[in-house]
Coordinates of C-alpha atoms in Angstrom, one line a residue:
X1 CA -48.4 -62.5 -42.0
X2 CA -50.6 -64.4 -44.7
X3 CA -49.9 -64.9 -48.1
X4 CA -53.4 -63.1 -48.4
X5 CA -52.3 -60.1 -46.7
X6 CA -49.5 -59.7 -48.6
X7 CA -50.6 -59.6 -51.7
X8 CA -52.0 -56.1 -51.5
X9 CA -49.0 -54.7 -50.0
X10 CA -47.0 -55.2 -53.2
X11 CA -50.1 -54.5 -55.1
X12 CA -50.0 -50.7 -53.5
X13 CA -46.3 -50.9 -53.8
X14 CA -47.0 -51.3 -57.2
X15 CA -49.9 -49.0 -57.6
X16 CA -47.5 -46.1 -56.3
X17 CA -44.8 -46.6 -58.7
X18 CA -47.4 -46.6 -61.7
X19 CA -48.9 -43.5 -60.8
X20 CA -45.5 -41.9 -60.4
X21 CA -44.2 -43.3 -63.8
X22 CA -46.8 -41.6 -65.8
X23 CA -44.9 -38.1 -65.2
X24 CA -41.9 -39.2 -66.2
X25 CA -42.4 -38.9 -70.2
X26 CA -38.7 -39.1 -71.1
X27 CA -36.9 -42.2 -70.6
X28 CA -33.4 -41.3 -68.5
X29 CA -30.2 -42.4 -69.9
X30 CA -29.2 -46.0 -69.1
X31 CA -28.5 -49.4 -71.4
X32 CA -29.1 -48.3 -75.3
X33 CA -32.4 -49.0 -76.7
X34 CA -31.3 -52.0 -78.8
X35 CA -30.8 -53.7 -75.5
X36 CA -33.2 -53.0 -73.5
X37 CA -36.3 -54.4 -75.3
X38 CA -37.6 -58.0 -75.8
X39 CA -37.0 -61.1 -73.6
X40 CA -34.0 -59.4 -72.2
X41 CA -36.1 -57.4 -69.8
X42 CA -37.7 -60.8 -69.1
X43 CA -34.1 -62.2 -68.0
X44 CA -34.1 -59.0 -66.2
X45 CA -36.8 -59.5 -63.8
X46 CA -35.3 -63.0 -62.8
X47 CA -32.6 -61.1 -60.9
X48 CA -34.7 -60.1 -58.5
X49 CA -37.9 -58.5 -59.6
X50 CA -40.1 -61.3 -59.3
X51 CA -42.1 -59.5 -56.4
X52 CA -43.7 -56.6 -58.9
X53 CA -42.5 -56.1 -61.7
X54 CA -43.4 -59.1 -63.9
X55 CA -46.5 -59.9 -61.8
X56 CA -48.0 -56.4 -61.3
X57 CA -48.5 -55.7 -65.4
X58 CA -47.0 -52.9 -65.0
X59 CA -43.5 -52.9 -67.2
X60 CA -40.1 -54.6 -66.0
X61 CA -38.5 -53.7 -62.8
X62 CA -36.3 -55.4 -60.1
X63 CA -35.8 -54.9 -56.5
X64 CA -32.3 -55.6 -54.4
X65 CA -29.9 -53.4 -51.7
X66 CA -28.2 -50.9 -52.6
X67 CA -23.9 -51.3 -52.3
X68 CA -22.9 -47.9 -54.2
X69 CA -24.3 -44.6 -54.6
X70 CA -22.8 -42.4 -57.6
X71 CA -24.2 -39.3 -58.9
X72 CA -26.3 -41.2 -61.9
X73 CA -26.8 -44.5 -60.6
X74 CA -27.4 -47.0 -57.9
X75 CA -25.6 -49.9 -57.7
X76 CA -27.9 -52.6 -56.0
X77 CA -28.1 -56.5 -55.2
X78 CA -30.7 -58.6 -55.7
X79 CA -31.8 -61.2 -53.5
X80 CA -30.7 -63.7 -55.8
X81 CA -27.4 -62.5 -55.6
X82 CA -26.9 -60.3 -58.8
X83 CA -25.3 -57.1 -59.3
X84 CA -27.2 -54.7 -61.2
X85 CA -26.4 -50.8 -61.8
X86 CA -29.8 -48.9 -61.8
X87 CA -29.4 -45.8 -64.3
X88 CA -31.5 -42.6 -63.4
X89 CA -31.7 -38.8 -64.6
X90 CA -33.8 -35.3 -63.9
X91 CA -36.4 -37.4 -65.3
X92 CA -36.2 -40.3 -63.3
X93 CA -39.3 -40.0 -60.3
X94 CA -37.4 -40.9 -56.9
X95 CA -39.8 -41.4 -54.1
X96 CA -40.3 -43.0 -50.6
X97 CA -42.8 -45.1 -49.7
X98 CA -44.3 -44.1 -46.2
X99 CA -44.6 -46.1 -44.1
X100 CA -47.8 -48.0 -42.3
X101 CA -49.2 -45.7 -39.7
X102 CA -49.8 -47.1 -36.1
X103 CA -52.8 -49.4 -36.1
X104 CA -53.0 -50.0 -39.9
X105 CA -53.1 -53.2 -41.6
X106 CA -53.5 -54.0 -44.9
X107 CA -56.3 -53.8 -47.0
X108 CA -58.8 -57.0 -47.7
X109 CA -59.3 -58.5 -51.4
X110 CA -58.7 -55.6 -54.3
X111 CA -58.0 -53.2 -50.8
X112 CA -55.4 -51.0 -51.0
X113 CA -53.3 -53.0 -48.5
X114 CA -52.2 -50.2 -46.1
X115 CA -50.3 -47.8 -48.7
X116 CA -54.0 -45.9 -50.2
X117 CA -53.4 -43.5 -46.7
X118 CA -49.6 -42.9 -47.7
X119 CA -48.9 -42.4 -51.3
X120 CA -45.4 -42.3 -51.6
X121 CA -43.5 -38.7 -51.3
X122 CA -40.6 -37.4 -53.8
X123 CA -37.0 -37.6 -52.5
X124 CA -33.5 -36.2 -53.9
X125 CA -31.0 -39.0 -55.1
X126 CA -28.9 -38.2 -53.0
X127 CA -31.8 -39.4 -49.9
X128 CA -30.7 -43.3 -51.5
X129 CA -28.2 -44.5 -49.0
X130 CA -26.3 -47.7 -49.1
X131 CA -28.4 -50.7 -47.8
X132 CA -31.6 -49.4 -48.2
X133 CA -33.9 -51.5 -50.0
X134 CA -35.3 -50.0 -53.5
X135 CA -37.4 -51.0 -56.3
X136 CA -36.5 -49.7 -59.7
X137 CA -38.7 -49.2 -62.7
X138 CA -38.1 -49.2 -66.2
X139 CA -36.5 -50.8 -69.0
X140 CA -34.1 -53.9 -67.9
X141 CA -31.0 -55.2 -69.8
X142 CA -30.5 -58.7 -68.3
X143 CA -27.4 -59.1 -70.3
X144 CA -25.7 -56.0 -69.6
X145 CA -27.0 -56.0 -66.2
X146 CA -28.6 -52.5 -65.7
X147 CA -32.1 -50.8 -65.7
X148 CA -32.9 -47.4 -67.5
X149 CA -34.9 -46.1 -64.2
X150 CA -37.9 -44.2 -64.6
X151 CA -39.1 -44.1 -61.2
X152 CA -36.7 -45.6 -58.2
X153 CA -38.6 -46.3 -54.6
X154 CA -37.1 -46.0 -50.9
X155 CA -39.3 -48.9 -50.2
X156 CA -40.3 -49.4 -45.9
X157 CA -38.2 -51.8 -44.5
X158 CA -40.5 -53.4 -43.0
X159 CA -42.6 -53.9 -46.6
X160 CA -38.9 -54.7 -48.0
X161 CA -38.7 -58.1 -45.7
X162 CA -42.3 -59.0 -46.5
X163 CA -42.2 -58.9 -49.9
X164 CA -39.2 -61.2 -49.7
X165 CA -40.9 -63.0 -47.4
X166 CA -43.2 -63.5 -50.5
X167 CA -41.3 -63.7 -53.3
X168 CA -39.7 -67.0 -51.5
X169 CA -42.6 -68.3 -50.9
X170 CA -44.0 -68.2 -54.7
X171 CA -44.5 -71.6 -56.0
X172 CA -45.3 -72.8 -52.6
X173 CA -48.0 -71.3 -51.0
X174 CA -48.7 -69.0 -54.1
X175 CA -49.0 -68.9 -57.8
X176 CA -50.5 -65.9 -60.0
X177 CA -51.4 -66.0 -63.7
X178 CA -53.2 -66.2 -66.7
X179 CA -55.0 -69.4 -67.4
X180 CA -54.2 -71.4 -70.2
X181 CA -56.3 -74.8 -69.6
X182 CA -58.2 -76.5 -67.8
X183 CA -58.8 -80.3 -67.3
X184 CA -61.3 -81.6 -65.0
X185 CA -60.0 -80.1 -61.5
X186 CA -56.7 -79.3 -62.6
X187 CA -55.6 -75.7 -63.7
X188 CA -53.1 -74.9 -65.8
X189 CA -51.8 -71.3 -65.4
X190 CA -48.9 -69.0 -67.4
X191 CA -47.5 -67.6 -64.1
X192 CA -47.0 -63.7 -64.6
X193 CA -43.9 -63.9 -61.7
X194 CA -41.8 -66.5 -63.6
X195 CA -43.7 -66.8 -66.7
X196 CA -43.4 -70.1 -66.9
X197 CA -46.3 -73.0 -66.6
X198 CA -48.1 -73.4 -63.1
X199 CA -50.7 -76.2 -62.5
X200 CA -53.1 -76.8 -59.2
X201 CA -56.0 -79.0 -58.2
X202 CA -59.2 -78.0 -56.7
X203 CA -61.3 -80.3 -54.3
X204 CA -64.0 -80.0 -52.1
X205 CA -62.3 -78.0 -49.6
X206 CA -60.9 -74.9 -52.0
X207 CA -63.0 -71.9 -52.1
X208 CA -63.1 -69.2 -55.3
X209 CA -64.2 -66.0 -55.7
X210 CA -64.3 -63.4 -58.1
X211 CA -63.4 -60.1 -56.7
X212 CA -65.9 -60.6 -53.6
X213 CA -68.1 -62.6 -55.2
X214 CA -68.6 -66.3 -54.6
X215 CA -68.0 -68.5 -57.6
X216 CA -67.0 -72.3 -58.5
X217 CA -64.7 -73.9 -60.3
X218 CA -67.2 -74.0 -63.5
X219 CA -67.2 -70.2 -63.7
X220 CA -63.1 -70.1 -64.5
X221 CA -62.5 -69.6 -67.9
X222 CA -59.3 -69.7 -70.2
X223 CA -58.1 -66.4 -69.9
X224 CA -59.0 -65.4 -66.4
X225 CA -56.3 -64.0 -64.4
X226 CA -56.3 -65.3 -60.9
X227 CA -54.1 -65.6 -57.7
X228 CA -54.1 -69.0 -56.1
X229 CA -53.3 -70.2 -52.4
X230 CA -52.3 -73.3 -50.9
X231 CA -49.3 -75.9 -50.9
X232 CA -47.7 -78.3 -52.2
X233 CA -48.4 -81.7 -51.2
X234 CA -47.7 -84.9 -53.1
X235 CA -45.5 -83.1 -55.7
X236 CA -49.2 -81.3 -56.7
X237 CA -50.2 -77.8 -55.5
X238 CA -53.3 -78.6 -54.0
X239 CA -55.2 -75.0 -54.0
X240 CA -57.3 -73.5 -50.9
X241 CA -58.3 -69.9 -52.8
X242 CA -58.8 -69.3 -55.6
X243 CA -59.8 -65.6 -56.7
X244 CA -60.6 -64.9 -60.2
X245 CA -59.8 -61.1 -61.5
X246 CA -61.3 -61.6 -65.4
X247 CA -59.8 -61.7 -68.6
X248 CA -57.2 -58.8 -69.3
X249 CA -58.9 -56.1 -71.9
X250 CA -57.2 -58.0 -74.4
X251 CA -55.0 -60.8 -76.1
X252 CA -57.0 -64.1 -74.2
X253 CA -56.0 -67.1 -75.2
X254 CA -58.5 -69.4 -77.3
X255 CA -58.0 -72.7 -75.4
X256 CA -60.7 -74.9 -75.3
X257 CA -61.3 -77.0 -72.1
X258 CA -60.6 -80.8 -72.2
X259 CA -63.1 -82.0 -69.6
X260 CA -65.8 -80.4 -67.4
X261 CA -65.4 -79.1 -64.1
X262 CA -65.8 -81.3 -61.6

């Protein structure tokens, strides 16, 4: 399966856990507050979240297997190795994602990538067995090695091994991020998976769009958000697609460009 057609699987992956999380009002107990907030949930996602959490926008989160069930928390392990205890209450959302029905693939750009069909459906705790794969929401303490768990997800096995399929491949064959400059044809990019800096050159042969729309490299701006594919070769990622999704509705950068597009 593509990079491209993975991208919207964790996209509805992560679509699903939003919607759920905005009925859960009360944070469940977990990590105090004092350590939960800051660049510690940043340390957080390193363990193992890099698939959503980070790069979906949508708050800190991790994935792993679970190795312990107790009767307010998960115990889980990242595929990076880490142990991390996920903390959930009455108020914590618990939910399975369905999974693809027969014949359906995923969605094309901004599609809903197979998951629109089959929104996710509520499960007890007690349905989380050891070695299923999960994805937890909510506030992470890297340090102390937990999450506060608003919303927990059964996630499809099959989804499971592709978004780790994808997650391995990130710097590879994939970046995502925010742009931060842009010299000539190369591309400088805050990646929203690692959040570190990301670069790629363009040549004749890469392609961009914006949403569905056909653009060029003169129509990326500082502040875009885009997803880029390709590879690495020559110790540069040398990009095939780009697509541009536009500014986020607010804090751009104010970088000026250092040469025209080319």
């Amino acid at each position: 399966m593509t990079v491209r057609m993975l991208f919207p699987i964790v996209a509805s992956l992560a679509l699903g856990i939003a919607a759920a999380a905005q009925d859960a009002t009360t944070p469940p107990p977990g990590p105090p507050p004092q350590a939960q907030a800051g660049p510690q949930g940043q340390g957080g996602q390193r363990g193992g979240g890099r698939g959503w959490g980070g790069g979906m926008g949508m708050g800190r989160g991790l994935m792993g297997t679970v190795t312990e069930v107790a009767a307010d928390h998960y115990t889980i392990k990242t595929d990076t190795g880490e142990t991390y205890t996920v903390h959930y209450s009455v108020n914590t959302r618990i939910l399975k994602q369905q999974a693809r029905a027969a014949g359906e693939r995923g969605g094309g750009e901004g599609g809903p990538g197979g998951g629109a069909g089959n929104p996710p459906t509520p499960l007890k705790s007690t349905d989380i067995k050891v070695g299923d794969a999960i994805a937890a929401m909510g506030e992470v303490d890297a340090t102390a090695k937990s999450v506060g768990a608003t919303v927990v997800m059964q996630i499809d096995p099959e989804r499971a091994k592709q978004m780790r399929e994808m997650q391995a491949n990130h710097g590879k064959t994939w970046i995502l991020g925010k742009v931060t400059a842009i010299d000539g044809v190369k591309v400088t990019i805050m990646d929203q998976i690692d959040n570190t800096a990301h670069s790629f050159t363009a040549d004749e042969n890469t392609t961009f769009r914006k949403r569905r729309d056909p653009i060029t490299l003169a129509d990326i701006q500082v502040g875009d958000s885009v997803r880029v594919e390709g590879a690495v070769k020559s110790g540069a990622f040398l990009a095939t697609a780009v697509n541009a999704m536009g500014p986020p509705p607010a804090g751009n950068p104010s970088v000026p460009r250092n040469g025209p597009p080319q």
